[in-house]
Structures are given as C-alpha cells and as structure tokens.
Amino acid sequence: MSSPESHASTPRARGAVLLAVVFLAGALAGAAVDRVWVVTHMLGAFRSAGLVIGEGRRSPNSPEGERRLASTIPDQFVRLHLTPHQDSVLSAIALRRRP
C-alpha cells in the first residue's frame, strides 16, 4: 500500500501552485488595467482626431470637410506614405467608387 505522505502535498508542490496562482492573478489584473488604459486613451485619441466610433470614418464637421473627404483616398492608405503618383492613382479609384 502507499504511505499517507504520498497523497499529501509537499511544501514544494504547494509553493509551486501558489506561485502559479499569484502569477495568473497578476496577469489577469495587468491585462484588465492595460485594457482600461488603452480604451480610455484610444477613445480620447479618436475623439480628438474627429473619428466617430462605430462608423470607422471621419465625421465631416463642415461642407469643406465633406468635399475633402470625397476627394481624398481613405485614411488607411494615407498612413502608407505613398508617392504622389500612387496617391493620384488611388484618388482616381476612390472617386470612381464613391456614391
């Protein structure tokens, strides 16, 4: 038969389990804090940039903004730092695709 000590956990095993639990709790807490920080700062950045959450495009604040939006390429392509030729080609495509 087995000895009674084989079923009982050793101090080393309890320490490893405690270390794993503390690590997981810290990871979850860190992820939650990071999520809150990112959401609050990203919302502020989106609002200051004039983006409307949920629509995924800039909200025109004036008729001039609407004309500028209709005559340019989407913001995703602007971030690519395109050459003037590439910009004009994409602008022509965007103008053909706009309603």
PDB file of C-alpha atoms in Angstrom:
ATOM      1  CA  MET A   1       0.000   0.000   0.000  1.00  0.00           C
ATOM      2  CA  SER A   2       1.027   3.571  -0.352  1.00  0.00           C
ATOM      3  CA  SER A   3       2.177   5.697   2.504  1.00  0.00           C
ATOM      4  CA  PRO A   4      -0.044   8.524   3.795  1.00  0.00           C
ATOM      5  CA  GLU A   5       2.570  11.095   2.785  1.00  0.00           C
ATOM      6  CA  SER A   6       2.258  10.265  -0.926  1.00  0.00           C
ATOM      7  CA  HIS A   7      -1.292  11.678  -1.031  1.00  0.00           C
ATOM      8  CA  ALA A   8      -0.441  14.795   0.929  1.00  0.00           C
ATOM      9  CA  SER A   9       1.106  17.672  -0.991  1.00  0.00           C
ATOM     10  CA  THR A  10       4.633  18.631  -0.187  1.00  0.00           C
ATOM     11  CA  PRO A  11       5.583  22.189   0.732  1.00  0.00           C
ATOM     12  CA  ARG A  12       7.424  22.497  -2.573  1.00  0.00           C
ATOM     13  CA  ALA A  13       4.304  21.496  -4.572  1.00  0.00           C
ATOM     14  CA  ARG A  14       2.117  23.900  -2.563  1.00  0.00           C
ATOM     15  CA  GLY A  15       4.640  26.663  -3.203  1.00  0.00           C
ATOM     16  CA  ALA A  16       4.582  25.956  -6.944  1.00  0.00           C
ATOM     17  CA  VAL A  17       0.783  26.015  -7.007  1.00  0.00           C
ATOM     18  CA  LEU A  18       0.723  29.257  -5.013  1.00  0.00           C
ATOM     19  CA  LEU A  19       3.288  30.789  -7.374  1.00  0.00           C
ATOM     20  CA  ALA A  20       1.199  29.770 -10.405  1.00  0.00           C
ATOM     21  CA  VAL A  21      -1.989  31.209  -8.869  1.00  0.00           C
ATOM     22  CA  VAL A  22      -0.283  34.505  -7.999  1.00  0.00           C
ATOM     23  CA  PHE A  23       1.196  34.700 -11.497  1.00  0.00           C
ATOM     24  CA  LEU A  24      -2.202  34.127 -13.135  1.00  0.00           C
ATOM     25  CA  ALA A  25      -3.888  36.671 -10.861  1.00  0.00           C
ATOM     26  CA  GLY A  26      -1.193  39.224 -11.712  1.00  0.00           C
ATOM     27  CA  ALA A  27      -1.512  38.529 -15.424  1.00  0.00           C
ATOM     28  CA  LEU A  28      -5.291  38.947 -15.327  1.00  0.00           C
ATOM     29  CA  ALA A  29      -5.048  42.141 -13.285  1.00  0.00           C
ATOM     30  CA  GLY A  30      -2.386  43.522 -15.640  1.00  0.00           C
ATOM     31  CA  ALA A  31      -4.490  42.707 -18.680  1.00  0.00           C
ATOM     32  CA  ALA A  32      -7.513  44.413 -17.116  1.00  0.00           C
ATOM     33  CA  VAL A  33      -5.532  47.553 -16.260  1.00  0.00           C
ATOM     34  CA  ASP A  34      -3.996  47.631 -19.737  1.00  0.00           C
ATOM     35  CA  ARG A  35      -7.434  47.252 -21.327  1.00  0.00           C
ATOM     36  CA  VAL A  36      -8.854  50.124 -19.288  1.00  0.00           C
ATOM     37  CA  TRP A  37      -5.865  52.342 -20.105  1.00  0.00           C
ATOM     38  CA  VAL A  38      -5.994  51.568 -23.823  1.00  0.00           C
ATOM     39  CA  VAL A  39      -9.752  52.078 -24.060  1.00  0.00           C
ATOM     40  CA  THR A  40      -9.724  55.404 -22.228  1.00  0.00           C
ATOM     41  CA  HIS A  41      -6.750  56.776 -24.140  1.00  0.00           C
ATOM     42  CA  MET A  42      -7.904  55.435 -27.500  1.00  0.00           C
ATOM     43  CA  LEU A  43     -11.353  56.964 -27.065  1.00  0.00           C
ATOM     44  CA  GLY A  44      -9.726  60.311 -26.344  1.00  0.00           C
ATOM     45  CA  ALA A  45      -7.469  59.966 -29.372  1.00  0.00           C
ATOM     46  CA  PHE A  46     -10.369  59.011 -31.634  1.00  0.00           C
ATOM     47  CA  ARG A  47     -12.464  61.923 -30.423  1.00  0.00           C
ATOM     48  CA  SER A  48      -9.633  64.425 -30.827  1.00  0.00           C
ATOM     49  CA  ALA A  49      -8.987  63.116 -34.361  1.00  0.00           C
ATOM     50  CA  GLY A  50     -12.641  63.572 -35.295  1.00  0.00           C
ATOM     51  CA  LEU A  51     -13.357  59.879 -35.703  1.00  0.00           C
ATOM     52  CA  VAL A  52     -16.776  58.517 -34.905  1.00  0.00           C
ATOM     53  CA  ILE A  53     -16.606  55.249 -33.007  1.00  0.00           C
ATOM     54  CA  GLY A  54     -18.552  52.542 -34.814  1.00  0.00           C
ATOM     55  CA  GLU A  55     -18.594  54.146 -38.252  1.00  0.00           C
ATOM     56  CA  GLY A  56     -14.896  53.843 -38.998  1.00  0.00           C
ATOM     57  CA  ARG A  57     -14.615  57.100 -40.922  1.00  0.00           C
ATOM     58  CA  ARG A  58     -14.020  60.741 -40.180  1.00  0.00           C
ATOM     59  CA  SER A  59     -17.129  62.705 -39.468  1.00  0.00           C
ATOM     60  CA  PRO A  60     -17.282  65.796 -41.638  1.00  0.00           C
ATOM     61  CA  ASN A  61     -17.751  68.854 -39.477  1.00  0.00           C
ATOM     62  CA  SER A  62     -18.413  71.203 -42.382  1.00  0.00           C
ATOM     63  CA  PRO A  63     -19.211  71.185 -46.095  1.00  0.00           C
ATOM     64  CA  GLU A  64     -15.480  71.726 -46.695  1.00  0.00           C
ATOM     65  CA  GLY A  65     -14.740  68.594 -44.678  1.00  0.00           C
ATOM     66  CA  GLU A  66     -17.241  66.643 -46.748  1.00  0.00           C
ATOM     67  CA  ARG A  67     -15.635  67.809 -50.008  1.00  0.00           C
ATOM     68  CA  ARG A  68     -12.171  66.991 -48.686  1.00  0.00           C
ATOM     69  CA  LEU A  69     -13.352  63.552 -47.620  1.00  0.00           C
ATOM     70  CA  ALA A  70     -14.899  62.874 -51.025  1.00  0.00           C
ATOM     71  CA  SER A  71     -11.795  63.943 -52.942  1.00  0.00           C
ATOM     72  CA  THR A  72      -9.150  62.041 -50.996  1.00  0.00           C
ATOM     73  CA  ILE A  73      -8.111  58.463 -50.548  1.00  0.00           C
ATOM     74  CA  PRO A  74      -9.113  56.602 -47.375  1.00  0.00           C
ATOM     75  CA  ASP A  75      -7.114  57.232 -44.206  1.00  0.00           C
ATOM     76  CA  GLN A  76      -5.700  53.713 -44.223  1.00  0.00           C
ATOM     77  CA  PHE A  77      -3.796  54.488 -47.424  1.00  0.00           C
ATOM     78  CA  VAL A  78      -2.597  57.873 -46.196  1.00  0.00           C
ATOM     79  CA  ARG A  79      -0.689  56.123 -43.418  1.00  0.00           C
ATOM     80  CA  LEU A  80       1.342  54.211 -46.030  1.00  0.00           C
ATOM     81  CA  HIS A  81       3.238  57.385 -47.085  1.00  0.00           C
ATOM     82  CA  LEU A  82       2.570  56.865 -50.780  1.00  0.00           C
ATOM     83  CA  THR A  83       4.323  58.637 -53.632  1.00  0.00           C
ATOM     84  CA  PRO A  84       2.388  61.406 -55.402  1.00  0.00           C
ATOM     85  CA  HIS A  85       1.779  59.099 -58.375  1.00  0.00           C
ATOM     86  CA  GLN A  86       0.383  56.329 -56.149  1.00  0.00           C
ATOM     87  CA  ASP A  87      -1.723  58.914 -54.326  1.00  0.00           C
ATOM     88  CA  SER A  88      -3.220  60.200 -57.581  1.00  0.00           C
ATOM     89  CA  VAL A  89      -3.981  56.665 -58.806  1.00  0.00           C
ATOM     90  CA  LEU A  90      -5.716  55.763 -55.548  1.00  0.00           C
ATOM     91  CA  SER A  91      -7.582  59.093 -55.521  1.00  0.00           C
ATOM     92  CA  ALA A  92      -8.919  58.353 -59.003  1.00  0.00           C
ATOM     93  CA  ILE A  93     -10.042  54.897 -57.885  1.00  0.00           C
ATOM     94  CA  ALA A  94     -11.652  56.340 -54.755  1.00  0.00           C
ATOM     95  CA  LEU A  95     -13.544  58.958 -56.789  1.00  0.00           C
ATOM     96  CA  ARG A  96     -14.942  56.265 -59.084  1.00  0.00           C
ATOM     97  CA  ARG A  97     -16.072  54.170 -56.111  1.00  0.00           C
ATOM     98  CA  ARG A  98     -17.784  56.938 -54.131  1.00  0.00           C
ATOM     99  CA  PRO A  99     -21.568  57.162 -54.320  1.00  0.00           C
TER     100      PRO A  99
END
